[in-house]
């Protein structure tokens, strides 16, 4: 596991000079602030999109009736509910400065709404492009589509809500990766601080 | 499945603990799963019971169960619900499953309550901020 690498890092860090140590700590602190800022702005974005999504759910309730869009419609049988949006993770590395190598987990979500190949147009920013490219997978028109729980003829607002929450899932995976990287930075700073305080005691 | 790169084949689930709208929204997004024992990957926190002691225990149990499951990669939890079981969340240090605190429509995101941001901020002393 990535999380078990701390001890060897401590040994490696013993060899660096005090100046190097301070430089590394500076770089890590900057990276930490940068990632904290990213986490906050991403969660604010998630909040905005979720508000949009719940607004659409409210619209659907208005059209279909009070309790027609609630947990009551969620199936209680195994056959009625199979996850079509799945996740995965892989180990990633990021170099900070020349010698700092951070290892963290990169999470990905594969939504039921298929995402077009975005290599054709690389002008748009990654996640924004994925969100704008969201298209309903033809497989989703089958019985596995959660929209079916709410009836055959569902209002457009419910379809919109599905699309928005599908996009939020992509953001959630992105945010989990950033948090994993932040966790790695915090761990590394802890180790270097430990080495620094040990030196100062000597 | 052939759409995915070999290094990142999907296969794990996302779990959700949250209020009704959050759960319905994400289930609509396709994350819902019921296994043959009718064990689900979502837990709806009932607003009318919240935050009675029984309800808190139920939330804790749901969280612990999701953590123990090896088919769950990410646990999404509403921040106001996470706040109720903060001690349990803070004790979860394993990177997998990742726990992501998300806002809800009634409770806006508060960075000062977020576990990871508090941990990051905790590394610096008051002296460092001067």
mmCIF file of C-alpha atoms in Angstrom:
data_model
loop_
_atom_site.group_PDB
_atom_site.id
_atom_site.type_symbol
_atom_site.label_atom_id
_atom_site.label_comp_id
_atom_site.label_asym_id
_atom_site.label_seq_id
_atom_site.Cartn_x
_atom_site.Cartn_y
_atom_site.Cartn_z
ATOM 1 C CA UNK A 1 0.000 0.000 0.000
ATOM 2 C CA UNK A 2 1.126 3.517 -0.713
ATOM 3 C CA UNK A 3 0.448 4.464 2.861
ATOM 4 C CA UNK A 4 3.120 2.101 4.191
ATOM 5 C CA UNK A 5 6.079 3.796 2.552
ATOM 6 C CA UNK A 6 6.741 6.323 5.287
ATOM 7 C CA UNK A 7 9.554 4.497 7.087
ATOM 8 C CA UNK A 8 11.793 4.202 4.023
ATOM 9 C CA UNK A 9 11.123 7.842 3.230
ATOM 10 C CA UNK A 10 12.379 8.821 6.674
ATOM 11 C CA UNK A 11 15.630 6.973 6.054
ATOM 12 C CA UNK A 12 16.041 8.604 2.656
ATOM 13 C CA UNK A 13 15.334 12.015 4.138
ATOM 14 C CA UNK A 14 18.132 11.595 6.712
ATOM 15 C CA UNK A 15 20.699 12.143 3.946
ATOM 16 C CA UNK A 16 19.460 15.529 2.752
ATOM 17 C CA UNK A 17 20.970 18.773 3.982
ATOM 18 C CA UNK A 18 19.013 21.175 6.188
ATOM 19 C CA UNK A 19 18.677 23.600 3.304
ATOM 20 C CA UNK A 20 17.247 20.879 1.062
ATOM 21 C CA UNK A 21 14.877 19.883 3.810
ATOM 22 C CA UNK A 22 13.591 23.435 4.169
ATOM 23 C CA UNK A 23 13.224 23.761 0.407
ATOM 24 C CA UNK A 24 11.249 20.539 0.252
ATOM 25 C CA UNK A 25 9.029 21.675 3.096
ATOM 26 C CA UNK A 26 8.418 24.978 1.303
ATOM 27 C CA UNK A 27 7.460 23.204 -1.915
ATOM 28 C CA UNK A 28 5.183 20.802 -0.083
ATOM 29 C CA UNK A 29 3.511 23.613 1.843
ATOM 30 C CA UNK A 30 2.791 25.455 -1.395
ATOM 31 C CA UNK A 31 1.426 22.284 -2.957
ATOM 32 C CA UNK A 32 -0.684 21.695 0.153
ATOM 33 C CA UNK A 33 -2.235 25.175 -0.101
ATOM 34 C CA UNK A 34 -2.816 24.713 -3.823
ATOM 35 C CA UNK A 35 -4.579 21.377 -3.275
ATOM 36 C CA UNK A 36 -6.639 22.754 -0.368
ATOM 37 C CA UNK A 37 -7.815 25.531 -2.661
ATOM 38 C CA UNK A 38 -8.666 22.986 -5.360
ATOM 39 C CA UNK A 39 -10.664 20.834 -2.919
ATOM 40 C CA UNK A 40 -12.650 23.847 -1.745
ATOM 41 C CA UNK A 41 -13.428 25.169 -5.228
ATOM 42 C CA UNK A 42 -14.374 21.687 -6.438
ATOM 43 C CA UNK A 43 -16.746 21.144 -3.520
ATOM 44 C CA UNK A 44 -18.333 24.537 -4.108
ATOM 45 C CA UNK A 45 -18.851 23.423 -7.717
ATOM 46 C CA UNK A 46 -20.352 20.115 -6.503
ATOM 47 C CA UNK A 47 -22.670 22.104 -4.243
ATOM 48 C CA UNK A 48 -23.799 24.331 -7.116
ATOM 49 C CA UNK A 49 -24.497 21.377 -9.391
ATOM 50 C CA UNK A 50 -26.281 19.433 -6.651
ATOM 51 C CA UNK A 51 -28.531 22.418 -6.015
ATOM 52 C CA UNK A 52 -29.335 22.447 -9.731
ATOM 53 C CA UNK A 53 -30.011 18.705 -9.608
ATOM 54 C CA UNK A 54 -32.271 18.846 -6.554
ATOM 55 C CA UNK A 55 -34.065 21.777 -8.203
ATOM 56 C CA UNK A 56 -34.793 19.503 -11.149
ATOM 57 C CA UNK A 57 -35.998 16.776 -8.776
ATOM 58 C CA UNK A 58 -38.350 19.330 -7.194
ATOM 59 C CA UNK A 59 -39.657 20.291 -10.641
ATOM 60 C CA UNK A 60 -40.266 16.617 -11.405
ATOM 61 C CA UNK A 61 -42.161 16.258 -8.104
ATOM 62 C CA UNK A 62 -44.289 19.258 -9.040
ATOM 63 C CA UNK A 63 -45.214 17.624 -12.341
ATOM 64 C CA UNK A 64 -45.615 14.044 -11.106
ATOM 65 C CA UNK A 65 -47.024 14.634 -7.627
ATOM 66 C CA UNK A 66 -45.676 14.986 -4.086
ATOM 67 C CA UNK A 67 -44.123 11.636 -3.216
ATOM 68 C CA UNK A 68 -43.608 10.390 -6.748
ATOM 69 C CA UNK A 69 -39.873 11.157 -6.689
ATOM 70 C CA UNK A 70 -38.655 9.743 -3.411
ATOM 71 C CA UNK A 71 -36.988 6.691 -1.905
ATOM 72 C CA UNK A 72 -40.361 4.924 -2.097
ATOM 73 C CA UNK A 73 -39.759 4.333 -5.804
ATOM 74 C CA UNK A 74 -36.381 2.715 -5.247
ATOM 75 C CA UNK A 75 -36.704 -1.036 -5.895
ATOM 76 C CA UNK A 76 -36.194 -3.462 -3.039
ATOM 77 C CA UNK A 77 -35.432 -6.465 -5.238
ATOM 78 C CA UNK A 78 -31.960 -7.386 -6.432
ATOM 79 C CA UNK A 79 -33.062 -7.629 -10.050
ATOM 80 C CA UNK A 80 -34.407 -4.089 -10.010
ATOM 81 C CA UNK A 81 -31.167 -2.422 -9.044
ATOM 82 C CA UNK A 82 -27.751 -3.034 -10.540
ATOM 83 C CA UNK A 83 -25.116 -0.324 -10.488
ATOM 84 C CA UNK A 84 -24.407 0.999 -13.963
ATOM 85 C CA UNK A 85 -21.989 3.646 -12.703
ATOM 86 C CA UNK A 86 -18.827 2.066 -11.408
ATOM 87 C CA UNK A 87 -15.529 3.338 -10.138
ATOM 88 C CA UNK A 88 -11.893 2.324 -10.227
ATOM 89 C CA UNK A 89 -8.602 3.614 -8.925
ATOM 90 C CA UNK A 90 -4.984 3.417 -9.956
ATOM 91 C CA UNK A 91 -1.726 4.422 -8.358
ATOM 92 C CA UNK A 92 -0.356 7.729 -9.589
ATOM 93 C CA UNK A 93 2.778 9.732 -9.043
ATOM 94 C CA UNK A 94 3.521 13.417 -9.109
ATOM 95 C CA UNK A 95 6.938 15.027 -9.033
ATOM 96 C CA UNK A 96 7.212 18.146 -6.908
ATOM 97 C CA UNK A 97 10.429 19.997 -7.561
ATOM 98 C CA UNK A 98 13.293 17.782 -8.692
ATOM 99 C CA UNK A 99 13.442 15.125 -6.032
ATOM 100 C CA UNK A 100 10.049 14.874 -4.349
ATOM 101 C CA UNK A 101 7.901 12.067 -5.635
ATOM 102 C CA UNK A 102 4.368 11.847 -4.292
ATOM 103 C CA UNK A 103 2.337 8.691 -4.660
ATOM 104 C CA UNK A 104 -1.398 8.792 -4.393
ATOM 105 C CA UNK A 105 -4.565 7.125 -5.699
ATOM 106 C CA UNK A 106 -6.302 8.420 -8.769
ATOM 107 C CA UNK A 107 -10.017 7.642 -8.739
ATOM 108 C CA UNK A 108 -12.190 7.425 -11.808
ATOM 109 C CA UNK A 109 -15.907 7.049 -12.259
ATOM 110 C CA UNK A 110 -17.456 5.519 -15.350
ATOM 111 C CA UNK A 111 -20.989 6.834 -15.501
ATOM 112 C CA UNK A 112 -23.916 5.113 -17.127
ATOM 113 C CA UNK A 113 -24.096 8.101 -19.418
ATOM 114 C CA UNK A 114 -21.353 7.390 -21.941
ATOM 115 C CA UNK A 115 -18.636 9.999 -22.395
ATOM 116 C CA UNK A 116 -17.454 10.643 -25.954
ATOM 117 C CA UNK A 117 -13.783 10.322 -26.748
ATOM 118 C CA UNK A 118 -12.406 13.780 -26.007
ATOM 119 C CA UNK A 119 -9.192 13.465 -27.998
ATOM 120 C CA UNK A 120 -10.860 15.116 -30.997
ATOM 121 C CA UNK A 121 -11.084 18.460 -29.316
ATOM 122 C CA UNK A 122 -8.484 19.214 -26.693
ATOM 123 C CA UNK A 123 -9.284 22.893 -26.438
ATOM 124 C CA UNK A 124 -11.812 22.541 -23.633
ATOM 125 C CA UNK A 125 -10.715 21.853 -20.102
ATOM 126 C CA UNK A 126 -10.817 18.132 -19.087
ATOM 127 C CA UNK A 127 -13.752 17.759 -16.707
ATOM 128 C CA UNK A 128 -15.792 20.532 -18.332
ATOM 129 C CA UNK A 129 -15.488 18.741 -21.634
ATOM 130 C CA UNK A 130 -16.498 15.412 -20.112
ATOM 131 C CA UNK A 131 -19.565 17.073 -18.613
ATOM 132 C CA UNK A 132 -20.527 18.751 -21.877
ATOM 133 C CA UNK A 133 -20.014 15.480 -23.754
ATOM 134 C CA UNK A 134 -22.332 13.490 -21.511
ATOM 135 C CA UNK A 135 -24.714 11.534 -23.660
ATOM 136 C CA UNK A 136 -27.221 8.961 -22.612
ATOM 137 C CA UNK A 137 -25.917 5.497 -23.314
ATOM 138 C CA UNK A 138 -28.308 3.557 -25.564
ATOM 139 C CA UNK A 139 -28.059 0.709 -23.035
ATOM 140 C CA UNK A 140 -29.637 3.079 -20.546
ATOM 141 C CA UNK A 141 -32.870 3.054 -22.490
ATOM 142 C CA UNK A 142 -33.194 -0.561 -21.388
ATOM 143 C CA UNK A 143 -34.829 -1.628 -18.139
ATOM 144 C CA UNK A 144 -31.650 -0.946 -16.141
ATOM 145 C CA UNK A 145 -32.109 2.802 -16.423
ATOM 146 C CA UNK A 146 -33.018 4.152 -12.956
ATOM 147 C CA UNK A 147 -35.485 6.516 -14.676
ATOM 148 C CA UNK A 148 -37.738 3.476 -15.123
ATOM 149 C CA UNK A 149 -38.320 3.347 -11.352
ATOM 150 C CA UNK A 150 -40.314 6.544 -11.660
ATOM 151 C CA UNK A 151 -42.555 5.456 -14.523
ATOM 152 C CA UNK A 152 -42.502 5.056 -18.275
ATOM 153 C CA UNK A 153 -43.226 8.626 -19.260
ATOM 154 C CA UNK A 154 -41.058 10.717 -16.967
ATOM 155 C CA UNK A 155 -40.784 14.503 -17.237
ATOM 156 C CA UNK A 156 -37.778 16.062 -18.878
ATOM 157 C CA UNK A 157 -36.710 17.612 -15.568
ATOM 158 C CA UNK A 158 -36.044 14.121 -14.172
ATOM 159 C CA UNK A 159 -33.838 13.328 -17.173
ATOM 160 C CA UNK A 160 -32.019 16.624 -16.573
ATOM 161 C CA UNK A 161 -31.559 15.704 -12.898
ATOM 162 C CA UNK A 162 -30.062 12.353 -13.941
ATOM 163 C CA UNK A 163 -27.621 14.076 -16.259
ATOM 164 C CA UNK A 164 -26.616 16.613 -13.601
ATOM 165 C CA UNK A 165 -26.037 13.980 -10.907
ATOM 166 C CA UNK A 166 -24.051 11.902 -13.429
ATOM 167 C CA UNK A 167 -21.801 14.941 -13.881
ATOM 168 C CA UNK A 168 -21.515 15.397 -10.098
ATOM 169 C CA UNK A 169 -20.217 11.822 -9.846
ATOM 170 C CA UNK A 170 -17.352 12.696 -12.205
ATOM 171 C CA UNK A 171 -16.516 15.686 -10.036
ATOM 172 C CA UNK A 172 -16.660 13.513 -6.905
ATOM 173 C CA UNK A 173 -14.078 11.106 -8.351
ATOM 174 C CA UNK A 174 -11.859 14.026 -9.349
ATOM 175 C CA UNK A 175 -12.191 15.496 -5.866
ATOM 176 C CA UNK A 176 -11.376 12.134 -4.212
ATOM 177 C CA UNK A 177 -8.142 12.006 -6.244
ATOM 178 C CA UNK A 178 -7.193 15.514 -5.139
ATOM 179 C CA UNK A 179 -7.930 14.607 -1.510
ATOM 180 C CA UNK A 180 -5.754 11.505 -1.888
ATOM 181 C CA UNK A 181 -2.917 13.683 -3.202
ATOM 182 C CA UNK A 182 -3.447 16.139 -0.352
ATOM 183 C CA UNK A 183 -3.257 13.214 2.073
ATOM 184 C CA UNK A 184 0.088 12.212 0.511
ATOM 185 C CA UNK A 185 1.404 15.784 0.854
ATOM 186 C CA UNK A 186 0.349 15.928 4.515
ATOM 187 C CA UNK A 187 2.088 12.614 5.163
ATOM 188 C CA UNK A 188 5.280 13.782 3.489
ATOM 189 C CA UNK A 189 5.295 17.062 5.437
ATOM 190 C CA UNK A 190 4.837 15.084 8.672
ATOM 191 C CA UNK A 191 7.824 12.899 7.833
ATOM 192 C CA UNK A 192 10.078 15.828 6.918
ATOM 193 C CA UNK A 193 9.009 17.730 10.041
ATOM 194 C CA UNK A 194 9.882 14.670 12.094
ATOM 195 C CA UNK A 195 13.339 14.486 10.490
ATOM 196 C CA UNK A 196 13.826 18.207 11.046
ATOM 197 C CA UNK A 197 12.874 18.074 14.713
ATOM 198 C CA UNK A 198 15.133 15.033 15.251
ATOM 199 C CA UNK A 199 18.047 17.007 13.807
ATOM 200 C CA UNK A 200 17.294 20.005 15.940
ATOM 201 C CA UNK A 201 17.286 17.813 19.067
ATOM 202 C CA UNK A 202 20.724 16.460 18.153
ATOM 203 C CA UNK B 1 -16.174 -2.886 -20.810
ATOM 204 C CA UNK B 2 -13.799 -2.571 -23.731
ATOM 205 C CA UNK B 3 -14.256 1.221 -23.549
ATOM 206 C CA UNK B 4 -11.971 1.407 -20.532
ATOM 207 C CA UNK B 5 -8.162 1.383 -20.392
ATOM 208 C CA UNK B 6 -6.787 -1.887 -19.028
ATOM 209 C CA UNK B 7 -5.089 -0.170 -16.095
ATOM 210 C CA UNK B 8 -8.312 1.304 -14.859
ATOM 211 C CA UNK B 9 -11.066 -1.195 -15.431
ATOM 212 C CA UNK B 10 -14.070 -0.195 -13.390
ATOM 213 C CA UNK B 11 -15.721 -2.669 -11.157
ATOM 214 C CA UNK B 12 -16.111 -1.210 -7.712
ATOM 215 C CA UNK B 13 -19.078 0.622 -6.293
ATOM 216 C CA UNK B 14 -19.681 4.039 -4.868
ATOM 217 C CA UNK B 15 -21.628 4.136 -1.597
ATOM 218 C CA UNK B 16 -23.734 7.035 -0.403
ATOM 219 C CA UNK B 17 -24.949 8.168 3.016
ATOM 220 C CA UNK B 18 -27.145 11.228 2.860
ATOM 221 C CA UNK B 19 -30.519 12.875 2.919
ATOM 222 C CA UNK B 20 -33.323 11.733 0.651
ATOM 223 C CA UNK B 21 -32.694 14.148 -2.225
ATOM 224 C CA UNK B 22 -28.970 13.411 -2.305
ATOM 225 C CA UNK B 23 -29.565 9.645 -2.324
ATOM 226 C CA UNK B 24 -32.333 9.792 -4.932
ATOM 227 C CA UNK B 25 -30.153 12.010 -7.142
ATOM 228 C CA UNK B 26 -27.093 9.780 -7.004
ATOM 229 C CA UNK B 27 -29.165 6.602 -7.401
ATOM 230 C CA UNK B 28 -30.688 8.210 -10.457
ATOM 231 C CA UNK B 29 -27.093 8.681 -11.629
ATOM 232 C CA UNK B 30 -26.740 4.891 -11.563
ATOM 233 C CA UNK B 31 -24.709 4.056 -8.450
ATOM 234 C CA UNK B 32 -27.401 1.994 -6.693
ATOM 235 C CA UNK B 33 -26.784 -1.693 -6.137
ATOM 236 C CA UNK B 34 -28.665 -4.380 -4.214
ATOM 237 C CA UNK B 35 -26.965 -7.731 -3.740
ATOM 238 C CA UNK B 36 -28.661 -11.105 -3.348
ATOM 239 C CA UNK B 37 -28.904 -10.558 0.423
ATOM 240 C CA UNK B 38 -30.669 -7.249 -0.309
ATOM 241 C CA UNK B 39 -27.683 -5.360 1.081
ATOM 242 C CA UNK B 40 -27.604 -1.928 -0.513
ATOM 243 C CA UNK B 41 -24.795 0.565 -1.066
ATOM 244 C CA UNK B 42 -26.850 3.541 0.108
ATOM 245 C CA UNK B 43 -28.233 4.739 3.413
ATOM 246 C CA UNK B 44 -30.935 7.379 3.574
ATOM 247 C CA UNK B 45 -30.786 9.537 6.678
ATOM 248 C CA UNK B 46 -34.332 10.255 7.757
ATOM 249 C CA UNK B 47 -34.702 13.933 8.573
ATOM 250 C CA UNK B 48 -37.590 13.335 10.979
ATOM 251 C CA UNK B 49 -35.465 11.047 13.187
ATOM 252 C CA UNK B 50 -32.325 13.108 12.897
ATOM 253 C CA UNK B 51 -30.363 13.534 15.143
ATOM 254 C CA UNK B 52 -31.720 11.107 17.727
ATOM 255 C CA UNK B 53 -29.248 8.734 19.378
ATOM 256 C CA UNK B 54 -30.677 5.679 17.615
ATOM 257 C CA UNK B 55 -30.306 7.378 14.285
ATOM 258 C CA UNK B 56 -26.682 8.286 14.987
ATOM 259 C CA UNK B 57 -25.950 4.663 15.827
ATOM 260 C CA UNK B 58 -27.597 3.566 12.597
ATOM 261 C CA UNK B 59 -25.522 6.049 10.603
ATOM 262 C CA UNK B 60 -22.342 4.814 12.299
ATOM 263 C CA UNK B 61 -23.254 1.203 11.545
ATOM 264 C CA UNK B 62 -23.991 2.004 7.904
ATOM 265 C CA UNK B 63 -20.645 3.797 7.563
ATOM 266 C CA UNK B 64 -18.745 0.922 9.214
ATOM 267 C CA UNK B 65 -20.423 -1.594 6.933
ATOM 268 C CA UNK B 66 -19.491 0.375 3.809
ATOM 269 C CA UNK B 67 -15.893 0.672 5.048
ATOM 270 C CA UNK B 68 -15.709 -3.104 5.584
ATOM 271 C CA UNK B 69 -17.041 -3.935 2.119
ATOM 272 C CA UNK B 70 -14.255 -4.674 -0.340
ATOM 273 C CA UNK B 71 -16.402 -3.812 -3.351
ATOM 274 C CA UNK B 72 -16.677 -0.133 -2.384
ATOM 275 C CA UNK B 73 -14.072 2.384 -3.595
ATOM 276 C CA UNK B 74 -15.579 5.699 -2.606
ATOM 277 C CA UNK B 75 -18.027 6.565 0.177
ATOM 278 C CA UNK B 76 -19.935 9.783 -0.422
ATOM 279 C CA UNK B 77 -21.404 11.327 2.701
ATOM 280 C CA UNK B 78 -23.293 14.566 3.242
ATOM 281 C CA UNK B 79 -21.187 16.918 5.329
ATOM 282 C CA UNK B 80 -23.952 17.528 7.894
ATOM 283 C CA UNK B 81 -24.295 13.761 8.368
ATOM 284 C CA UNK B 82 -20.505 13.359 8.588
ATOM 285 C CA UNK B 83 -20.541 15.976 11.329
ATOM 286 C CA UNK B 84 -22.743 13.708 13.472
ATOM 287 C CA UNK B 85 -20.290 10.784 13.232
ATOM 288 C CA UNK B 86 -17.117 12.881 13.026
ATOM 289 C CA UNK B 87 -15.197 10.695 15.493
ATOM 290 C CA UNK B 88 -15.826 7.584 13.366
ATOM 291 C CA UNK B 89 -14.803 9.376 10.166
ATOM 292 C CA UNK B 90 -11.637 10.769 11.745
ATOM 293 C CA UNK B 91 -10.671 7.253 12.825
ATOM 294 C CA UNK B 92 -10.870 6.028 9.215
ATOM 295 C CA UNK B 93 -7.309 6.524 7.962
ATOM 296 C CA UNK B 94 -7.180 3.908 5.225
ATOM 297 C CA UNK B 95 -7.055 5.405 1.708
ATOM 298 C CA UNK B 96 -9.529 2.846 0.333
ATOM 299 C CA UNK B 97 -12.408 3.356 0.483
ATOM 300 C CA UNK B 98 -11.977 7.096 0.111
ATOM 301 C CA UNK B 99 -14.469 9.137 2.112
ATOM 302 C CA UNK B 100 -15.690 12.268 0.383
ATOM 303 C CA UNK B 101 -17.764 14.804 2.275
ATOM 304 C CA UNK B 102 -20.222 16.514 -0.006
ATOM 305 C CA UNK B 103 -22.623 19.376 0.643
ATOM 306 C CA UNK B 104 -26.386 19.058 0.402
ATOM 307 C CA UNK B 105 -29.083 21.456 -0.680
ATOM 308 C CA UNK B 106 -29.961 22.448 2.909
ATOM 309 C CA UNK B 107 -26.439 22.552 4.304
ATOM 310 C CA UNK B 108 -23.870 24.496 2.255
ATOM 311 C CA UNK B 109 -20.268 23.337 2.205
ATOM 312 C CA UNK B 110 -18.219 24.449 5.194
ATOM 313 C CA UNK B 111 -14.437 23.957 4.674
ATOM 314 C CA UNK B 112 -13.754 24.405 8.396
ATOM 315 C CA UNK B 113 -15.640 21.157 9.121
ATOM 316 C CA UNK B 114 -14.037 19.058 6.389
ATOM 317 C CA UNK B 115 -11.847 16.322 7.954
ATOM 318 C CA UNK B 116 -8.999 16.475 5.439
ATOM 319 C CA UNK B 117 -8.820 20.272 5.394
ATOM 320 C CA UNK B 118 -8.787 20.359 9.183
ATOM 321 C CA UNK B 119 -5.936 17.861 9.152
ATOM 322 C CA UNK B 120 -4.027 19.950 6.610
ATOM 323 C CA UNK B 121 -4.608 23.113 8.615
ATOM 324 C CA UNK B 122 -3.586 21.312 11.806
ATOM 325 C CA UNK B 123 -0.044 20.842 10.489
ATOM 326 C CA UNK B 124 0.676 24.503 10.887
ATOM 327 C CA UNK B 125 0.971 26.253 14.216
ATOM 328 C CA UNK B 126 -0.323 29.766 14.909
ATOM 329 C CA UNK B 127 3.288 30.921 14.510
ATOM 330 C CA UNK B 128 3.367 29.719 10.899
ATOM 331 C CA UNK B 129 0.428 31.910 9.962
ATOM 332 C CA UNK B 130 2.097 35.146 11.217
#
